[in-house]
Amino acid sequence: QVQLVESGGGLVQAGGSLRLSCAASGRTFSNYAMGWFRQAPGKEREFVAAISRSGGSTYYADSVKGRFTISRDNGKNTVYLQMNSLKPEDTAVYYCGFHYSFSYYNSAGYDYWGQGTQVTVSS
């Protein structure tokens, strides 16, 4: 079965860094673009970053450009999100997903999600 397992979240002070990992199984990983989304209490799931199948193209929400970096290792079936200069507004549950449809920016374009990992940034 298809599985995505996120890890690496935690509590960090504003200005700090975290590196999230998402390990995939049950699919040919390199056939899929991947994305990171996040969801804070009372808010809808929002796009954070996406990466093409080969890793040659990346896409970011304006709110994280210059601070976050998405990458992937197809040999390890893993996608990463390096988060630097974290802000309290980055606090959310972070999810990775397999992309299958047209838009990287909409959650409806992803068909499988992990369970999420909590990121909390204190001020």
mmCIF file of C-alpha atoms in Angstrom:
data_model
loop_
_atom_site.group_PDB
_atom_site.id
_atom_site.type_symbol
_atom_site.label_atom_id
_atom_site.label_comp_id
_atom_site.label_asym_id
_atom_site.label_seq_id
_atom_site.Cartn_x
_atom_site.Cartn_y
_atom_site.Cartn_z
ATOM 1 C CA GLN A 1 0.000 0.000 0.000
ATOM 2 C CA VAL A 2 1.014 3.599 -0.506
ATOM 3 C CA GLN A 3 2.578 5.192 2.545
ATOM 4 C CA LEU A 4 4.179 8.525 3.351
ATOM 5 C CA VAL A 5 5.802 9.047 6.736
ATOM 6 C CA GLU A 6 6.861 12.536 7.795
ATOM 7 C CA SER A 7 9.409 13.152 10.509
ATOM 8 C CA GLY A 8 11.666 15.872 11.849
ATOM 9 C CA GLY A 9 9.147 18.257 13.357
ATOM 10 C CA GLY A 10 9.464 19.707 16.813
ATOM 11 C CA LEU A 11 9.659 22.829 18.915
ATOM 12 C CA VAL A 12 12.095 25.506 17.828
ATOM 13 C CA GLN A 13 12.705 29.129 18.721
ATOM 14 C CA ALA A 14 12.066 31.848 16.157
ATOM 15 C CA GLY A 15 15.035 32.158 13.839
ATOM 16 C CA GLY A 16 15.934 28.509 14.205
ATOM 17 C CA SER A 17 15.923 25.672 11.712
ATOM 18 C CA LEU A 18 14.344 22.280 11.198
ATOM 19 C CA ARG A 19 14.739 19.646 8.504
ATOM 20 C CA LEU A 20 11.649 17.598 7.688
ATOM 21 C CA SER A 21 11.793 14.249 5.941
ATOM 22 C CA CYS A 22 9.094 12.280 4.158
ATOM 23 C CA ALA A 23 9.758 8.634 3.386
ATOM 24 C CA ALA A 24 7.593 7.111 0.661
ATOM 25 C CA SER A 25 6.696 3.544 -0.199
ATOM 26 C CA GLY A 26 4.162 1.629 -2.264
ATOM 27 C CA ARG A 27 4.765 3.604 -5.463
ATOM 28 C CA THR A 28 7.515 4.230 -7.947
ATOM 29 C CA PHE A 29 8.711 7.353 -6.207
ATOM 30 C CA SER A 30 10.510 8.896 -9.159
ATOM 31 C CA ASN A 31 7.293 8.906 -11.218
ATOM 32 C CA TYR A 32 5.707 11.556 -9.001
ATOM 33 C CA ALA A 33 6.249 15.178 -8.221
ATOM 34 C CA MET A 34 6.018 15.758 -4.483
ATOM 35 C CA GLY A 35 4.733 18.566 -2.340
ATOM 36 C CA TRP A 36 4.732 19.894 1.190
ATOM 37 C CA PHE A 37 1.624 21.502 2.656
ATOM 38 C CA ARG A 38 0.891 22.773 6.126
ATOM 39 C CA GLN A 39 -2.206 23.313 8.214
ATOM 40 C CA ALA A 40 -2.540 25.516 11.267
ATOM 41 C CA PRO A 41 -5.498 25.421 13.671
ATOM 42 C CA GLY A 42 -8.531 27.091 12.143
ATOM 43 C CA LYS A 43 -6.941 27.384 8.709
ATOM 44 C CA GLU A 44 -7.124 25.406 5.496
ATOM 45 C CA ARG A 45 -4.248 23.302 4.307
ATOM 46 C CA GLU A 46 -1.892 25.589 2.410
ATOM 47 C CA PHE A 47 0.817 25.008 -0.141
ATOM 48 C CA VAL A 48 4.419 25.282 1.030
ATOM 49 C CA ALA A 49 6.682 23.789 -1.636
ATOM 50 C CA ALA A 50 6.784 21.268 -4.462
ATOM 51 C CA ILE A 51 9.450 19.508 -6.477
ATOM 52 C CA SER A 52 9.318 17.891 -9.895
ATOM 53 C CA ARG A 53 9.834 14.199 -10.513
ATOM 54 C CA SER A 54 13.495 14.536 -11.349
ATOM 55 C CA GLY A 55 14.132 17.240 -8.771
ATOM 56 C CA GLY A 56 15.053 19.719 -11.481
ATOM 57 C CA SER A 57 12.302 22.227 -10.712
ATOM 58 C CA THR A 58 11.093 23.577 -7.392
ATOM 59 C CA TYR A 59 8.154 25.761 -6.405
ATOM 60 C CA TYR A 60 7.530 27.741 -3.233
ATOM 61 C CA ALA A 61 4.821 29.722 -1.555
ATOM 62 C CA ASP A 62 5.686 33.401 -1.338
ATOM 63 C CA SER A 63 5.618 33.183 2.441
ATOM 64 C CA VAL A 64 8.554 30.746 2.551
ATOM 65 C CA LYS A 65 10.688 31.790 -0.419
ATOM 66 C CA GLY A 66 14.267 32.343 0.596
ATOM 67 C CA ARG A 67 13.806 30.470 3.869
ATOM 68 C CA PHE A 68 12.689 26.944 2.923
ATOM 69 C CA THR A 69 14.287 24.513 0.492
ATOM 70 C CA ILE A 70 12.645 21.383 -0.886
ATOM 71 C CA SER A 71 14.777 18.539 -2.183
ATOM 72 C CA ARG A 72 14.455 14.850 -2.960
ATOM 73 C CA ASP A 73 16.572 11.747 -3.089
ATOM 74 C CA ASN A 74 14.953 9.296 -5.482
ATOM 75 C CA GLY A 75 17.408 6.592 -4.462
ATOM 76 C CA LYS A 76 16.092 6.839 -0.893
ATOM 77 C CA ASN A 77 12.442 7.474 -1.850
ATOM 78 C CA THR A 78 12.539 10.548 0.357
ATOM 79 C CA VAL A 79 11.611 14.202 0.011
ATOM 80 C CA TYR A 80 12.977 16.836 2.389
ATOM 81 C CA LEU A 81 12.054 20.305 3.534
ATOM 82 C CA GLN A 82 14.839 22.377 5.025
ATOM 83 C CA MET A 83 13.305 25.222 7.015
ATOM 84 C CA ASN A 84 15.500 28.123 8.081
ATOM 85 C CA SER A 85 14.760 31.447 9.751
ATOM 86 C CA LEU A 86 11.581 30.020 11.194
ATOM 87 C CA LYS A 87 8.820 32.351 12.308
ATOM 88 C CA PRO A 88 5.911 31.792 14.702
ATOM 89 C CA GLU A 89 3.539 31.926 11.729
ATOM 90 C CA ASP A 90 5.229 28.788 10.381
ATOM 91 C CA THR A 91 3.667 26.837 13.246
ATOM 92 C CA ALA A 92 1.515 24.095 11.727
ATOM 93 C CA VAL A 93 1.266 20.418 10.990
ATOM 94 C CA TYR A 94 3.342 19.739 7.888
ATOM 95 C CA TYR A 95 2.261 17.106 5.382
ATOM 96 C CA CYS A 96 3.881 15.647 2.298
ATOM 97 C CA GLY A 97 1.909 14.292 -0.625
ATOM 98 C CA PHE A 98 2.158 12.602 -4.005
ATOM 99 C CA HIS A 99 1.210 14.959 -6.818
ATOM 100 C CA TYR A 100 -0.891 13.578 -9.679
ATOM 101 C CA SER A 101 -2.859 16.440 -11.245
ATOM 102 C CA PHE A 102 -2.261 19.794 -12.891
ATOM 103 C CA SER A 103 -1.553 22.276 -10.126
ATOM 104 C CA TYR A 104 1.248 21.962 -7.608
ATOM 105 C CA TYR A 105 -0.369 24.715 -5.559
ATOM 106 C CA ASN A 106 -3.726 23.093 -4.795
ATOM 107 C CA SER A 107 -4.160 20.272 -2.317
ATOM 108 C CA ALA A 108 -6.669 18.662 -4.698
ATOM 109 C CA GLY A 109 -3.756 17.893 -6.994
ATOM 110 C CA TYR A 110 -2.361 15.356 -4.519
ATOM 111 C CA ASP A 111 -3.810 11.906 -3.989
ATOM 112 C CA TYR A 112 -1.927 10.536 -0.963
ATOM 113 C CA TRP A 113 -0.770 12.240 2.216
ATOM 114 C CA GLY A 114 1.309 11.334 5.199
ATOM 115 C CA GLN A 115 0.117 11.642 8.776
ATOM 116 C CA GLY A 116 1.906 14.944 9.272
ATOM 117 C CA THR A 117 4.569 16.221 11.631
ATOM 118 C CA GLN A 118 4.074 19.092 14.048
ATOM 119 C CA VAL A 119 6.258 22.174 13.780
ATOM 120 C CA THR A 120 5.983 24.714 16.573
ATOM 121 C CA VAL A 121 7.937 27.967 16.484
ATOM 122 C CA SER A 122 8.063 30.019 19.651
ATOM 123 C CA SER A 123 8.654 33.758 19.761
#
